[in-house]
């Protein structure tokens, strides 16, 4: 095993970049809030899951084993509502969408979590946690048989989302509607449901409990399942930024008040994928699924490339242009790999032989708060400086192992090489190239230069001949 290379990661709680050190000195225990299985996950959801996958890969490639738990939310307001609309049992309905989710994860080359527990399979664990919270004075049952967490009983409530900066006051909005919804509004700060008494609209979806029939509130499942599989204290907890409040805040309250541990020691949140400058979400109807993009001829590896190409802490705007650029970038990597293979490397280097080698700068950049765009820049910088034909045999081998080390860390699979002549030049690029050629013909050197730079920034270069030019991916 490789000695663990220091990895730093921003922590939402302390707002600092902190070095990852496993609490038990051996294994990084990592919990991710998983999908709500009531429809296809969109590529915004996958931005978060892919970023979590890159984190796990970097930890493992750095020499530290992980224990990765990602749950399935298979009972909540939305799964119950939509299973009934579909006329299916909750189990059949969520199984269908879970299988679809798994197929998309495999296509996007996500490592399967070591444990994938479901909320429905852990109802007794959730009931036990509620009992402890009631015994310790942190929860109370209401007359209808619902149970609520008493936010005022936990003075640390709000630390993760820095509520003190948002001037939200306890009790500002404690209407029953706000308290019972799984996803109450960002600006309300209310006691929240741990157990929801059976309602007619729940149909057959209710379970017995000491407070009567009902079902768990959404926030409770992650507290109960992380305790079961990772213990009272574990290393890193992750989700998209929309989960910071109230979901993660509530998880902390439930876990810290029902155990003697501190729950997650590091919080890793992924900023949203946007589309046309707005959040991509099911309720806004502006989402793309992996299948939508595959139908338009894009490969999942290209989608993965786009999703990792922006820093996980910055918003990323999804465009089709970025998918075209991803295709060119992956082609460039595949052509470089082919040139190394032609110098006699084995097609798939053994995992144990991989080492950053000449890509050490790219690896170092990646371990600095998962700076994927910086690491990709360093990979292409190294490729641009390297002429496989001019390398010694030992250099060829080191370069090949280094390239595959980075591909493995980023989870990128190389696509088959497209015929170069067949590389499609997007219309926008062709127009810019034509404008540049015309500027050059009319000796407007400043304009020609500016257009060349613009093309360069978009990932394209121009080779001029006597009577014309050729546009090529960088
Ligand atoms: P859900 O299936 O709604 O529970 O969400 C699954 C994961 O996707 C959670 O970690 C969310 O925070 C995350 N998520 C939801 N929308 C987006 C988005 N537009 N960009 C990135 N992550 C998102
Ligand atoms: Zn969760």
mmCIF file with all atom_site columns, N, CA, C and O and ligand atoms in Angstrom, residues 31 33 222 237 247-248 251, ligand 2:
data_model
loop_
_atom_site.group_PDB
_atom_site.id
_atom_site.type_symbol
_atom_site.label_atom_id
_atom_site.label_alt_id
_atom_site.label_comp_id
_atom_site.label_asym_id
_atom_site.label_entity_id
_atom_site.label_seq_id
_atom_site.pdbx_PDB_ins_code
_atom_site.Cartn_x
_atom_site.Cartn_y
_atom_site.Cartn_z
_atom_site.occupancy
_atom_site.B_iso_or_equiv
_atom_site.pdbx_formal_charge
_atom_site.auth_seq_id
_atom_site.auth_comp_id
_atom_site.auth_asym_id
_atom_site.auth_atom_id
_atom_site.pdbx_PDB_model_num
ATOM   1  N  N   . UNK A 1 31  ? -19.760 8.967  4.882  1.00 0.00 ? 31  UNK A N   1
ATOM   2  C  CA  . UNK A 1 31  ? -21.220 8.825  4.692  1.00 0.00 ? 31  UNK A CA  1
ATOM   3  C  C   . UNK A 1 31  ? -21.718 9.855  3.679  1.00 0.00 ? 31  UNK A C   1
ATOM   4  O  O   . UNK A 1 31  ? -21.414 11.053 3.784  1.00 0.00 ? 31  UNK A O   1
ATOM   5  N  N   . UNK A 1 33  ? -25.337 11.258 1.794  1.00 0.00 ? 33  UNK A N   1
ATOM   6  C  CA  . UNK A 1 33  ? -26.785 11.186 1.664  1.00 0.00 ? 33  UNK A CA  1
ATOM   7  C  C   . UNK A 1 33  ? -27.078 10.753 0.228  1.00 0.00 ? 33  UNK A C   1
ATOM   8  O  O   . UNK A 1 33  ? -26.608 11.388 -0.720 1.00 0.00 ? 33  UNK A O   1
ATOM   9  N  N   . UNK A 1 222 ? -30.678 9.050  8.132  1.00 0.00 ? 222 UNK A N   1
ATOM   10 C  CA  . UNK A 1 222 ? -29.213 9.139  7.986  1.00 0.00 ? 222 UNK A CA  1
ATOM   11 C  C   . UNK A 1 222 ? -28.533 9.042  9.353  1.00 0.00 ? 222 UNK A C   1
ATOM   12 O  O   . UNK A 1 222 ? -27.450 8.466  9.470  1.00 0.00 ? 222 UNK A O   1
ATOM   13 N  N   . UNK A 1 237 ? -18.806 13.466 6.139  1.00 0.00 ? 237 UNK A N   1
ATOM   14 C  CA  . UNK A 1 237 ? -20.213 13.371 5.757  1.00 0.00 ? 237 UNK A CA  1
ATOM   15 C  C   . UNK A 1 237 ? -20.414 14.324 4.583  1.00 0.00 ? 237 UNK A C   1
ATOM   16 O  O   . UNK A 1 237 ? -19.901 15.436 4.605  1.00 0.00 ? 237 UNK A O   1
ATOM   17 N  N   . UNK A 1 247 ? -31.518 19.603 6.530  1.00 0.00 ? 247 UNK A N   1
ATOM   18 C  CA  . UNK A 1 247 ? -31.274 18.162 6.687  1.00 0.00 ? 247 UNK A CA  1
ATOM   19 C  C   . UNK A 1 247 ? -30.053 17.850 7.556  1.00 0.00 ? 247 UNK A C   1
ATOM   20 O  O   . UNK A 1 247 ? -30.155 17.103 8.535  1.00 0.00 ? 247 UNK A O   1
ATOM   21 N  N   . UNK A 1 248 ? -28.906 18.417 7.216  1.00 0.00 ? 248 UNK A N   1
ATOM   22 C  CA  . UNK A 1 248 ? -27.700 18.054 7.979  1.00 0.00 ? 248 UNK A CA  1
ATOM   23 C  C   . UNK A 1 248 ? -27.707 18.649 9.386  1.00 0.00 ? 248 UNK A C   1
ATOM   24 O  O   . UNK A 1 248 ? -27.196 18.056 10.332 1.00 0.00 ? 248 UNK A O   1
ATOM   25 N  N   . UNK A 1 251 ? -29.723 16.235 11.265 1.00 0.00 ? 251 UNK A N   1
ATOM   26 C  CA  . UNK A 1 251 ? -28.978 14.992 11.511 1.00 0.00 ? 251 UNK A CA  1
ATOM   27 C  C   . UNK A 1 251 ? -28.028 15.180 12.699 1.00 0.00 ? 251 UNK A C   1
ATOM   28 O  O   . UNK A 1 251 ? -27.916 14.310 13.569 1.00 0.00 ? 251 UNK A O   1
HETATM 29 ZN ZN1 . LIG B 2 .   ? -28.869 12.525 4.963  1.00 0.00 ? 2   LIG B ZN1 1
#
